[in-house]
PDB file of C-alpha atoms in Angstrom:
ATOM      1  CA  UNK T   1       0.000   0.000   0.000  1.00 50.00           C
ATOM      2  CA  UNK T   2       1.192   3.742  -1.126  1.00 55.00           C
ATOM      3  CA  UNK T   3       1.702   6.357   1.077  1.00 51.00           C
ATOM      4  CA  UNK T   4      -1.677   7.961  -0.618  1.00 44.00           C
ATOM      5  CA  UNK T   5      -3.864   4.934  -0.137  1.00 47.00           C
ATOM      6  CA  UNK T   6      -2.314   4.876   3.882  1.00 49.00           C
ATOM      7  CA  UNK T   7      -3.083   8.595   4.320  1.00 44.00           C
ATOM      8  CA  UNK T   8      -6.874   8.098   3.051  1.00 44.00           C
ATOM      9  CA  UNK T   9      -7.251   4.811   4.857  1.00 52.00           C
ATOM     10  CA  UNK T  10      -5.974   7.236   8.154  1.00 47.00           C
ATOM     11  CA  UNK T  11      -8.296   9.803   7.315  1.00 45.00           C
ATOM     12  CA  UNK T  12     -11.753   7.588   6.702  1.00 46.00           C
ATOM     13  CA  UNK T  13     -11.384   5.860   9.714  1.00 52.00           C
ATOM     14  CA  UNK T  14     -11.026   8.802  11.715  1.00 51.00           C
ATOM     15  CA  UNK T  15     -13.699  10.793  10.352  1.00 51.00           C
ATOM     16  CA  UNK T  16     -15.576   6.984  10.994  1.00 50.00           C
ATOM     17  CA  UNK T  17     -14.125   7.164  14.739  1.00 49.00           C
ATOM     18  CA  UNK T  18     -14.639  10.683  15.140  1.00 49.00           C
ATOM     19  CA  UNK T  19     -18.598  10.403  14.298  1.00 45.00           C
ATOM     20  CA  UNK T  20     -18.946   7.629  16.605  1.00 44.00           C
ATOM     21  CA  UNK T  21     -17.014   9.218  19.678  1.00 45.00           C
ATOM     22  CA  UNK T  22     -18.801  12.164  19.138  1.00 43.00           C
ATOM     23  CA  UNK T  23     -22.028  10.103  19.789  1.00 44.00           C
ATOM     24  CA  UNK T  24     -20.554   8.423  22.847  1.00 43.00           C
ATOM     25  CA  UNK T  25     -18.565  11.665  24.426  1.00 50.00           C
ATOM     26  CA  UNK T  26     -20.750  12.050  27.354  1.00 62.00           C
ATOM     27  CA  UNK T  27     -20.535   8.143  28.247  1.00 88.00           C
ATOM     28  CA  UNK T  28     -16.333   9.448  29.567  1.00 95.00           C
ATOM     29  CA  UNK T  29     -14.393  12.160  30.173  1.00 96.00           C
ATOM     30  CA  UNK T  30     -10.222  12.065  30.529  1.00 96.00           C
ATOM     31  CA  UNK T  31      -7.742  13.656  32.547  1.00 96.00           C
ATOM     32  CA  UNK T  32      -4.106  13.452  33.166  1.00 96.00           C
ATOM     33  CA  UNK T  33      -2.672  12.721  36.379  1.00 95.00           C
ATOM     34  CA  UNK T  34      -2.217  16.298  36.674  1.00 94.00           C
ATOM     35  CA  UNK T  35      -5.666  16.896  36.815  1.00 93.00           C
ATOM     36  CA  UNK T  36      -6.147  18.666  33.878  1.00 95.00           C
ATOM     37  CA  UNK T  37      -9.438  17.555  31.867  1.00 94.00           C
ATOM     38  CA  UNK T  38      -8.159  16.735  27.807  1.00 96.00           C
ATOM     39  CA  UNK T  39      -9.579  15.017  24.601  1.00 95.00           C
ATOM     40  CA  UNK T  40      -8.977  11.736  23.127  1.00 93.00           C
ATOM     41  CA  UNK T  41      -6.796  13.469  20.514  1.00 94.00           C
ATOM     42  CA  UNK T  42      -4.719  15.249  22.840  1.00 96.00           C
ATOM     43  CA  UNK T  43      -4.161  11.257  24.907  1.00 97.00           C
ATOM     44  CA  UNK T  44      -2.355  10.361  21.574  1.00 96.00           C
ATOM     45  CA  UNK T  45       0.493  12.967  22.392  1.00 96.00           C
ATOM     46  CA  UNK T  46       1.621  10.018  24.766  1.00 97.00           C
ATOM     47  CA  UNK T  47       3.534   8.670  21.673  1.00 97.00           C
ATOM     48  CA  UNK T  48       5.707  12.002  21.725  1.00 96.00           C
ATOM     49  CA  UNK T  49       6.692  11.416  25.046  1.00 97.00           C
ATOM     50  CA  UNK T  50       6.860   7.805  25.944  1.00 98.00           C
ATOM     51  CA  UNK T  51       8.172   4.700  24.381  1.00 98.00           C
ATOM     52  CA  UNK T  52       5.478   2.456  25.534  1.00 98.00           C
ATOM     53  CA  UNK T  53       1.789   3.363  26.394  1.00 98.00           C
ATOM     54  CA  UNK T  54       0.172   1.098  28.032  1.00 98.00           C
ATOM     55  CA  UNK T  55      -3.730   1.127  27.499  1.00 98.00           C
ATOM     56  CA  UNK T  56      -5.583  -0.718  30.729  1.00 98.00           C
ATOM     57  CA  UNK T  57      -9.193  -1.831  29.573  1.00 97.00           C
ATOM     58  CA  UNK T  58     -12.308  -3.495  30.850  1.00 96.00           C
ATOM     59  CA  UNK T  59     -12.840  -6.346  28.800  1.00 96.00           C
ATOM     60  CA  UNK T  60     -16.656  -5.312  28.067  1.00 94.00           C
ATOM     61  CA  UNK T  61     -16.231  -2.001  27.357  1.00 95.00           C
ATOM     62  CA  UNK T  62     -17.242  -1.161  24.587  1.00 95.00           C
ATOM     63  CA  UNK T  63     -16.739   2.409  25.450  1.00 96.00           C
ATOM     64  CA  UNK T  64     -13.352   2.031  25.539  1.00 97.00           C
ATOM     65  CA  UNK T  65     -13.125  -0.855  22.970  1.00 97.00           C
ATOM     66  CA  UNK T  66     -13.963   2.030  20.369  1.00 97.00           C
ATOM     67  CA  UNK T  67     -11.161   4.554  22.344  1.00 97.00           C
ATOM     68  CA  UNK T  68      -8.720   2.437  22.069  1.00 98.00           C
ATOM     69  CA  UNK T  69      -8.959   2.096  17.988  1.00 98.00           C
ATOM     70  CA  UNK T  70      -9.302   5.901  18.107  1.00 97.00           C
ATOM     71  CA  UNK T  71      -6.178   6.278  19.768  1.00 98.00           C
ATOM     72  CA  UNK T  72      -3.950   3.872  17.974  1.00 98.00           C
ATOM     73  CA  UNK T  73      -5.241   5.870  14.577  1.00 98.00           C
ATOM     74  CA  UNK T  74      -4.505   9.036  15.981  1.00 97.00           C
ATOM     75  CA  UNK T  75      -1.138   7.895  17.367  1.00 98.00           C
ATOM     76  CA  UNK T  76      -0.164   6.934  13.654  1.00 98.00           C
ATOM     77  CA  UNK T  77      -0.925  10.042  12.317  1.00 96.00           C
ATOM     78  CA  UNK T  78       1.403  11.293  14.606  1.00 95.00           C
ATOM     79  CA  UNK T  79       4.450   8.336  14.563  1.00 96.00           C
ATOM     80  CA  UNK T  80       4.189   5.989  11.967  1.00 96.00           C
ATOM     81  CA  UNK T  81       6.490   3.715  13.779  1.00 97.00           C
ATOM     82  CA  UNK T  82       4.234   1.943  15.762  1.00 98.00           C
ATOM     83  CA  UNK T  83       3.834  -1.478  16.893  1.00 98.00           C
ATOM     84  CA  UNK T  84       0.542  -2.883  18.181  1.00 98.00           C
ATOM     85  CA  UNK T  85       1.151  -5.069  21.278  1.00 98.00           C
ATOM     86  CA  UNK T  86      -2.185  -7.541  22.690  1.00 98.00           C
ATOM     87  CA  UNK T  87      -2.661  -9.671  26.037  1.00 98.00           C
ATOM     88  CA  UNK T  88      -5.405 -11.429  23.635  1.00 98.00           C
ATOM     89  CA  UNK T  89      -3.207 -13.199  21.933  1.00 98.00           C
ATOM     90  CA  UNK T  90      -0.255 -15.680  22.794  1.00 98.00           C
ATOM     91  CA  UNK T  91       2.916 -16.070  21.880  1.00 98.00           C
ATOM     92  CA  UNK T  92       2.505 -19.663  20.292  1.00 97.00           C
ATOM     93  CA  UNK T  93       0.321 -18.227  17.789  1.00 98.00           C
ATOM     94  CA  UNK T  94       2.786 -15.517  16.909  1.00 98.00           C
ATOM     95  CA  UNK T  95       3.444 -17.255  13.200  1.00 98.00           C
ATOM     96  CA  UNK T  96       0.023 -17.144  12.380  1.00 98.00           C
ATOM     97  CA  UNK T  97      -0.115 -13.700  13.234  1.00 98.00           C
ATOM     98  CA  UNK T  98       2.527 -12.380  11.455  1.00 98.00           C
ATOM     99  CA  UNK T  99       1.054 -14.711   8.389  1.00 98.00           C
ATOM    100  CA  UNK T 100      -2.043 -12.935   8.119  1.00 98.00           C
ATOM    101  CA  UNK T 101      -0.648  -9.819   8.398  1.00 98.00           C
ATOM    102  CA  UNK T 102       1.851 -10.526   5.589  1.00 98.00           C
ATOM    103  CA  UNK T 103      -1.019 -12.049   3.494  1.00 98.00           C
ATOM    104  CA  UNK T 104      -0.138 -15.371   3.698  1.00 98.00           C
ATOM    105  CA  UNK T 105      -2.987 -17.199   4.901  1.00 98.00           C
ATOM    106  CA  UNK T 106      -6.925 -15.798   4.792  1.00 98.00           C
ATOM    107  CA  UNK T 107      -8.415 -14.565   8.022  1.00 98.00           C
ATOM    108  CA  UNK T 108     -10.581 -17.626   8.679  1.00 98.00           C
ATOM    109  CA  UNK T 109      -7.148 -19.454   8.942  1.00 98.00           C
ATOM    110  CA  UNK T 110      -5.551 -17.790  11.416  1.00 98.00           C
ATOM    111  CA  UNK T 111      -8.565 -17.112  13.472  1.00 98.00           C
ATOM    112  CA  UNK T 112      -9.129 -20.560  13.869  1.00 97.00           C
ATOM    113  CA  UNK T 113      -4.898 -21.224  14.561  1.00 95.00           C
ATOM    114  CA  UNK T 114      -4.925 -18.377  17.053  1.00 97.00           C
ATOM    115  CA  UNK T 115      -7.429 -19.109  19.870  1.00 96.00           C
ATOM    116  CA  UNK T 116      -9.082 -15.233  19.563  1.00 97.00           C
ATOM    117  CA  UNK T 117     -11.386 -14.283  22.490  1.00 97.00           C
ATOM    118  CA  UNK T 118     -14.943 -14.223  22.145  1.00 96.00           C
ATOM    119  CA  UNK T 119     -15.077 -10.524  21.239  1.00 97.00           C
ATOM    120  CA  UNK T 120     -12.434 -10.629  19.231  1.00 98.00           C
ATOM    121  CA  UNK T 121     -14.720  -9.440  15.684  1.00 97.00           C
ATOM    122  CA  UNK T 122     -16.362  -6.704  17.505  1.00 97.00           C
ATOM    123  CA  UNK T 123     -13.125  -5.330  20.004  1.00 97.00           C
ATOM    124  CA  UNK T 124     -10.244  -6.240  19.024  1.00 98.00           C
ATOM    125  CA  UNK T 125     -10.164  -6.949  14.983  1.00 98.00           C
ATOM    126  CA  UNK T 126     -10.659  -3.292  14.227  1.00 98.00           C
ATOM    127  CA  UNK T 127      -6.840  -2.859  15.839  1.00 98.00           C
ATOM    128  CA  UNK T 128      -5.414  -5.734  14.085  1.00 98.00           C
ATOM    129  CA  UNK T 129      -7.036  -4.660  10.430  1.00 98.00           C
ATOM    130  CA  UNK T 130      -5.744  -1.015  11.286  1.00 98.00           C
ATOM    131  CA  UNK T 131      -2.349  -2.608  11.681  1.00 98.00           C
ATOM    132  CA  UNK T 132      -2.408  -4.960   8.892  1.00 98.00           C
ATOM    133  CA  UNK T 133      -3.339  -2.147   6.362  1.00 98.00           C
ATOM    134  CA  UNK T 134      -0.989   0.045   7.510  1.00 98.00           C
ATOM    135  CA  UNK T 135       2.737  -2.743   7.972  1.00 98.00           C
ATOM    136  CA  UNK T 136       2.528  -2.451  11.652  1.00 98.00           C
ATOM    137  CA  UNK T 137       3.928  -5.190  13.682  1.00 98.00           C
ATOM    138  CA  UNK T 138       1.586  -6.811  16.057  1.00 98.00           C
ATOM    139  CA  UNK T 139       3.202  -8.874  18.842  1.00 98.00           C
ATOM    140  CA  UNK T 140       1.236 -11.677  20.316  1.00 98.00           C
ATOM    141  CA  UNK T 141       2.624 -10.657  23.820  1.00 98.00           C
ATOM    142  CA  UNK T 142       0.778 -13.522  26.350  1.00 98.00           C
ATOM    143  CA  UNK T 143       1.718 -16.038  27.620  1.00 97.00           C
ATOM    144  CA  UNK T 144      -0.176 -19.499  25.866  1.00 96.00           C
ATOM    145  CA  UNK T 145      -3.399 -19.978  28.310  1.00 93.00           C
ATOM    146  CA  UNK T 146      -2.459 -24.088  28.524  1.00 91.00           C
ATOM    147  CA  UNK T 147       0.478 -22.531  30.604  1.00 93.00           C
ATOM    148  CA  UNK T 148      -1.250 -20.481  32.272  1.00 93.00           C
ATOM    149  CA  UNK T 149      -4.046 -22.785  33.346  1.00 91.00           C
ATOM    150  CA  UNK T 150      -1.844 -25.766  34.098  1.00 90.00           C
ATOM    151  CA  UNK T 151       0.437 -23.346  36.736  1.00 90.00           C
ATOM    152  CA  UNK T 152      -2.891 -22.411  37.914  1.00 90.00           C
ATOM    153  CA  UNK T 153      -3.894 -25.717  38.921  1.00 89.00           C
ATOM    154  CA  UNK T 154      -0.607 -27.256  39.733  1.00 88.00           C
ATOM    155  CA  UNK T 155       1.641 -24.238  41.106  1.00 86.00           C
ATOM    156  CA  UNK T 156       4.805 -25.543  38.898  1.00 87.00           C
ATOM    157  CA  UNK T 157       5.724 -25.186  35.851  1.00 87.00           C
ATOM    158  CA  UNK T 158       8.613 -28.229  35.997  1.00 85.00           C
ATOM    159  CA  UNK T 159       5.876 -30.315  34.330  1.00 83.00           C
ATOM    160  CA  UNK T 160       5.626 -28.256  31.275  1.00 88.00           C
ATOM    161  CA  UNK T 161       5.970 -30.218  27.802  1.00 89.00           C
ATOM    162  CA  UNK T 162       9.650 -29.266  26.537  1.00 91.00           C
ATOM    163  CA  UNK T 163       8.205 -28.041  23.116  1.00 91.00           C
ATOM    164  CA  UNK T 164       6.042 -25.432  25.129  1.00 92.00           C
ATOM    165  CA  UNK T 165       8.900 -24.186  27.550  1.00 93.00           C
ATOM    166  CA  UNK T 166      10.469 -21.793  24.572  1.00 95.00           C
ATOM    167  CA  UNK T 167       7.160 -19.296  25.118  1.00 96.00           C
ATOM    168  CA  UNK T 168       7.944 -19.129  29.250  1.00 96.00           C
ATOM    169  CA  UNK T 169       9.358 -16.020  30.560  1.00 96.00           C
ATOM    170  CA  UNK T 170      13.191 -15.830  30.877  1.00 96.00           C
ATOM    171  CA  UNK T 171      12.515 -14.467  34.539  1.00 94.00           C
ATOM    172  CA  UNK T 172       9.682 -15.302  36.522  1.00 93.00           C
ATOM    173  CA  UNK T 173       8.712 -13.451  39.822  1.00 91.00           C
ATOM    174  CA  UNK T 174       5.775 -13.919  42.165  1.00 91.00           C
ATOM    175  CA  UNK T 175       6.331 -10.704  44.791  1.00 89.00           C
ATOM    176  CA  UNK T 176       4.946 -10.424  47.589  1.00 91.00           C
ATOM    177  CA  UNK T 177       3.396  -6.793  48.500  1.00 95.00           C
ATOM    178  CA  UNK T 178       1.008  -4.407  47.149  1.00 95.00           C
ATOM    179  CA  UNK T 179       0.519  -5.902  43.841  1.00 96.00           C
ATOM    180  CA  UNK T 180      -0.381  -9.553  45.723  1.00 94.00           C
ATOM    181  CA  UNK T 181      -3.107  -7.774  47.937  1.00 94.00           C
ATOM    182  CA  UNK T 182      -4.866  -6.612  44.948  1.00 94.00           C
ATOM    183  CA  UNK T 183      -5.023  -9.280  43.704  1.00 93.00           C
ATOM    184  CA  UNK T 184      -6.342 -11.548  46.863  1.00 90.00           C
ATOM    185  CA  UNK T 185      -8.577  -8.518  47.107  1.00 89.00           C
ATOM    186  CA  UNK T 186     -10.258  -8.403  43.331  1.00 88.00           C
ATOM    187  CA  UNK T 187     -10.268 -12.061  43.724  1.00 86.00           C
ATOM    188  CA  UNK T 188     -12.493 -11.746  46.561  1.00 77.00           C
ATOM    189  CA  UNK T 189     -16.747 -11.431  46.038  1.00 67.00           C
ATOM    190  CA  UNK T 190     -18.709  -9.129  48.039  1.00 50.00           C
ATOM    191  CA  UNK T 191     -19.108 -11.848  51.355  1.00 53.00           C
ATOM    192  CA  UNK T 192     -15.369 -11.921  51.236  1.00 56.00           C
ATOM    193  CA  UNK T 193     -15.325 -15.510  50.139  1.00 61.00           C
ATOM    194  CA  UNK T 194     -12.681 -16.777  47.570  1.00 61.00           C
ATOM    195  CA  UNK T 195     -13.768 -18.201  44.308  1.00 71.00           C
ATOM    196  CA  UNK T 196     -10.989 -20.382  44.541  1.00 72.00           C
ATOM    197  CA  UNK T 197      -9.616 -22.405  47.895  1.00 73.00           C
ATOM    198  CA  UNK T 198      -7.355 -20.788  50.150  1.00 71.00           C
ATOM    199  CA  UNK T 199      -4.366 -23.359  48.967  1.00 73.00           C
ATOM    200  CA  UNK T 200      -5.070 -22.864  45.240  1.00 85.00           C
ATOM    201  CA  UNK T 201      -5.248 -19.068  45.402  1.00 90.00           C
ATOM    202  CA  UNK T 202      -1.391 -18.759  45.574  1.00 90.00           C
ATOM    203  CA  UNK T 203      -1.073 -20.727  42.191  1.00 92.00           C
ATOM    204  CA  UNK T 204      -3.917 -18.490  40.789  1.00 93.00           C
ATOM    205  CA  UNK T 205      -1.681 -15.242  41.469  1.00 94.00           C
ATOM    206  CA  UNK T 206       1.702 -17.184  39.804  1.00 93.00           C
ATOM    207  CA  UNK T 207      -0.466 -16.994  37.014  1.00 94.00           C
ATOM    208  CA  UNK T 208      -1.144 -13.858  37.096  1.00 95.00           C
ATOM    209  CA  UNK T 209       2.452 -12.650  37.413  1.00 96.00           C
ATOM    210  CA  UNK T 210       3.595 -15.072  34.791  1.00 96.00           C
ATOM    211  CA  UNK T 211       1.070 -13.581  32.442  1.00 97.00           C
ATOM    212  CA  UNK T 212       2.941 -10.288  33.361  1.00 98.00           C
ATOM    213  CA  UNK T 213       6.333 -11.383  33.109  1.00 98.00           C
ATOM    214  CA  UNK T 214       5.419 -12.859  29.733  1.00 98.00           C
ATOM    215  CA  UNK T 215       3.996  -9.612  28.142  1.00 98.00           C
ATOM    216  CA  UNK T 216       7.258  -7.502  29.718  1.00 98.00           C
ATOM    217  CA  UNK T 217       9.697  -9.121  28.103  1.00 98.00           C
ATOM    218  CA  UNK T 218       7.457  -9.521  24.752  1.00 98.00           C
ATOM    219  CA  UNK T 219       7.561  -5.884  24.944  1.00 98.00           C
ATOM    220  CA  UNK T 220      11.137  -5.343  26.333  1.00 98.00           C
ATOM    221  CA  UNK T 221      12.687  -7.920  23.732  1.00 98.00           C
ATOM    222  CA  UNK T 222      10.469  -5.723  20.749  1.00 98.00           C
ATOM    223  CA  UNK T 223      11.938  -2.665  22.028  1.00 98.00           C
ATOM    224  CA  UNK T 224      15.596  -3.616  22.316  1.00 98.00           C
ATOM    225  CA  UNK T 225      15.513  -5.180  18.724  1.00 98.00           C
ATOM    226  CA  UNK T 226      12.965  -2.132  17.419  1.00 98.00           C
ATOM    227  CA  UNK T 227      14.687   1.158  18.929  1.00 97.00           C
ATOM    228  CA  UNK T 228      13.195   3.545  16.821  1.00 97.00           C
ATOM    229  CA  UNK T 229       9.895   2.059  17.155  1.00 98.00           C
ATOM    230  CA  UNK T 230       6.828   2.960  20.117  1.00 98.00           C
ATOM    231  CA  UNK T 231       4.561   0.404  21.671  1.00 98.00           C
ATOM    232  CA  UNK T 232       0.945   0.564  22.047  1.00 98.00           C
ATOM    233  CA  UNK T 233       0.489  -2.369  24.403  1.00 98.00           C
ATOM    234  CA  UNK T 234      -3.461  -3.381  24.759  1.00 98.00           C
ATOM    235  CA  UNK T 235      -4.341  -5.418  28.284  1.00 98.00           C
ATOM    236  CA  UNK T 236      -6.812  -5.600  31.038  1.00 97.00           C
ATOM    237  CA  UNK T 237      -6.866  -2.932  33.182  1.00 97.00           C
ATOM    238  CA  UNK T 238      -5.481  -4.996  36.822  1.00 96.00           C
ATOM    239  CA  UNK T 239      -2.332  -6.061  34.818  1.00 97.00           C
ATOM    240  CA  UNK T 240      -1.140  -1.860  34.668  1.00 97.00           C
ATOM    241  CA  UNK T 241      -2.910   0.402  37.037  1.00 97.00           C
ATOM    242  CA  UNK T 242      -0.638   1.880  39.893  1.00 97.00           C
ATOM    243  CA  UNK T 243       2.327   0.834  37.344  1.00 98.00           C
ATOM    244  CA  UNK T 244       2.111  -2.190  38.766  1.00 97.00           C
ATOM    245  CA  UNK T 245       1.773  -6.251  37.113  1.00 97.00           C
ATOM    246  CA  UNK T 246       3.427  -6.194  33.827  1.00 98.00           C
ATOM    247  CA  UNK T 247       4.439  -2.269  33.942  1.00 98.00           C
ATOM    248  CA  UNK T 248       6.677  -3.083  37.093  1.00 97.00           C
ATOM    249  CA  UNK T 249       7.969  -6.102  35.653  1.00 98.00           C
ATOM    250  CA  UNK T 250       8.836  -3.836  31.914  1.00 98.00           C
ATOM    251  CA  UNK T 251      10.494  -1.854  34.079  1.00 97.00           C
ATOM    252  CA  UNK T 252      12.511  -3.946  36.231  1.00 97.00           C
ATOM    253  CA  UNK T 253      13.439  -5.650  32.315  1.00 98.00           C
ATOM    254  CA  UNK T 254      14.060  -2.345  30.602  1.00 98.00           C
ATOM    255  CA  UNK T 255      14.445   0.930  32.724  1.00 98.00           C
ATOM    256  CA  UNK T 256      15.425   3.483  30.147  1.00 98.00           C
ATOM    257  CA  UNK T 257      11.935   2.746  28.459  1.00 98.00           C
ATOM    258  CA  UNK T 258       9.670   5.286  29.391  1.00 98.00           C
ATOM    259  CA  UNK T 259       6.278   3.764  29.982  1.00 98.00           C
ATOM    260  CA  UNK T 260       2.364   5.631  30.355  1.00 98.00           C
ATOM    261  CA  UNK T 261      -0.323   3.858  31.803  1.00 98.00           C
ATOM    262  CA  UNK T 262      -4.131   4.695  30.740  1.00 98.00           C
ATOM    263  CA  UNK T 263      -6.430   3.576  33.512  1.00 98.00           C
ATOM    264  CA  UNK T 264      -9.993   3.200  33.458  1.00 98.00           C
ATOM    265  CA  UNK T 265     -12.705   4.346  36.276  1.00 96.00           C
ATOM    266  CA  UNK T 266     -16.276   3.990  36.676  1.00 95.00           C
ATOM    267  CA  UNK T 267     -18.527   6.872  38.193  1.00 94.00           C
ATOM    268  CA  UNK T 268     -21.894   7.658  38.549  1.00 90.00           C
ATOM    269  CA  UNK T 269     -21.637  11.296  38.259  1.00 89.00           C
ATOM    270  CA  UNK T 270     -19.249  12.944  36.354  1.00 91.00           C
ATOM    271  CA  UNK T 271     -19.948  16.323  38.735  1.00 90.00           C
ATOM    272  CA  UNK T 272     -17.936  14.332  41.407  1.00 91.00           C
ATOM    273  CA  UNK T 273     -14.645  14.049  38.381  1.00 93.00           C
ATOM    274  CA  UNK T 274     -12.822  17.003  40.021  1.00 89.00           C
ATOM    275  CA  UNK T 275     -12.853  15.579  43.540  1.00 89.00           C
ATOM    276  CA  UNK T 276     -12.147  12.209  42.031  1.00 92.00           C
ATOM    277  CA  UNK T 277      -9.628  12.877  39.921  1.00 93.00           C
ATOM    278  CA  UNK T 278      -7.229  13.881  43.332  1.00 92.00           C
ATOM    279  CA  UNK T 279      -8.342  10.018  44.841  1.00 94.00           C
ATOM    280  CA  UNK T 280      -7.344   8.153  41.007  1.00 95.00           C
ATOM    281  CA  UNK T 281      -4.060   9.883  39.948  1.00 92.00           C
ATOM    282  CA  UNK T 282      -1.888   7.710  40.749  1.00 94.00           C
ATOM    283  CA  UNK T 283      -3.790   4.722  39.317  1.00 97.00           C
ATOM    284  CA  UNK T 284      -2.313   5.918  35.582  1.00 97.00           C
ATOM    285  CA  UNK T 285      -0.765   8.493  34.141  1.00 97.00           C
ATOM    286  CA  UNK T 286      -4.168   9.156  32.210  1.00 98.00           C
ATOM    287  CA  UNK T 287      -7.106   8.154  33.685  1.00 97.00           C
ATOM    288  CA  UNK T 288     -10.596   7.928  31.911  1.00 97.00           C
ATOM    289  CA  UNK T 289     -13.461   8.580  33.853  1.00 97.00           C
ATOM    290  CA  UNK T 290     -16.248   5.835  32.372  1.00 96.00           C
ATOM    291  CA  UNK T 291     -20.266   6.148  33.133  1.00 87.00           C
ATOM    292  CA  UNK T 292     -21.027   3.512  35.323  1.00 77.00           C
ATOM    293  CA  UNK T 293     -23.849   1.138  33.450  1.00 66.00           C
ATOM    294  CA  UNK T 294     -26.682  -0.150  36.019  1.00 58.00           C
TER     295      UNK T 294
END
């Protein structure tokens, strides 16, 4: 594809983006942690600033869902060196990726090679597309879920098949602290009970921190080969907010990277923003204020 057809590709889908955020615009409202109230075209100055943004979602959004192709399309208007980083896919299916994108094999082949999530059609495949018409890597940055689910259940990886042990993390690190009580905490339901036993809910949080050691160094090893390039790295919003989960871990892999977090929040009342916005800056370096749905 030509520079021309890329530029008019750019410009219909934001004047498609920009008709349907118009429509949703009261549904959010974003601020930096510096309190100051922007737009969703000024959040995609991050990329002039930071070498990887990291964009914390819920996963049934679909507020955000729509933000998040607005802001990758505004980012590449503004550095066309971009590469397009997902927790939705894994790293085993990183071939069949990078085959669709090259044109290699049709869509229905690699969907049905790359384990997408359910929502993939309606979320996530208007990133991907945006990517693949425009030569942007895409980096299948998790960590397989077969891993993930057998550590969950057993709390070891040393029975891992040897042909699956390439895709592990280099380094893996369970912490103790802050990042651990979150996660006991969100695992929690509103009587306080576990949905998992207290002896399995260890191996449930090595999960979770191999899941964030796994898209780190995905996004630390893209980096080191891909200096020129910035990283738009798409995950659920508990794997990135207070800079914690896989931001702590890129760090701790890659210090002179600097990293942005965009966090999500639900409120009721967007007249409460100002006071809330002094209780959730720390949470992100953006955070966008969400209407809570009854």
């Amino acid at each position: 594809m030509n520079i021309i057809k890329i530029f008019m590709a750019v410009v219909i889908l934001l004047q498609t983006i920009t008709s349907v955020t118009q429509a949703a615009q009261p549904t959010y409202q974003i601020y930096t942690s510096k309190e100051l109230a922007i737009t969703s075209q000024e959040m995609a100055k991050l990329v002039d600033y930071y070498n990887v943004i990291v964009f914390g979602e819920y996963h049934d959004n679909d507020v955000l869902h729509k933000l998040e192709t607005e802001f990758l399309v505004c980012a590449f208007t503004k550095q066309p060196k971009l590469a397009v980083s997902l927790e939705m896919f894994e790293r085993d299916t990183q071939e069949m990726l990078d085959d669709y994108l090259a044109d290699k094999i049709s869509e229905t082949e690699f969907l049905d090679k790359s384990r997408p999530w359910k929502n993939y059609q309606a979320d996530y495949r208007p990133l991907v597309e945006f990517a693949k018409n425009n030569s942007l890597p895409v980096l299948a940055a998790n960590i397989p879920r077969p891993l993930a689910a057998q550590y969950a259940k057993e709390g070891s990886l040393e029975a891992v098949a040897e042909e699956m042990k390439v895709y592990l993390p280099k380094i893996h690190l369970h912490p103790e602290g802050q990042y651990q009580q979150n996660f006991i905490k969100v695992m929690s339901n509103n009587s306080g009970k576990m949905p998992v036993t207290a002896d399995k809910i260890n191996n449930y949080y090595k999960a979770q921190c191999l899941k964030d050691d796994t898209m780190a160094e995905s996004i630390a090893e893209f980096c080191q080969l891909n200096p020129d390039y910035k990283v738009i790295h798409y995950q659920g919003d508990f794997h990135s907010r207070y800079h914690l989960g896989a931001v702590e871990k890129l760090q701790q892999l890659a210090p002179h990277l600097k990293v942005a977090v965009i966090t999500p929040v639900y409120v009721e009342n967007f007249a409460e923003i100002p006071d809330l916005i002094k209780q959730y800056k720390n949470d992100g370096n953006i955070i966008i204020f969400l209407k809570q749905v009854k």
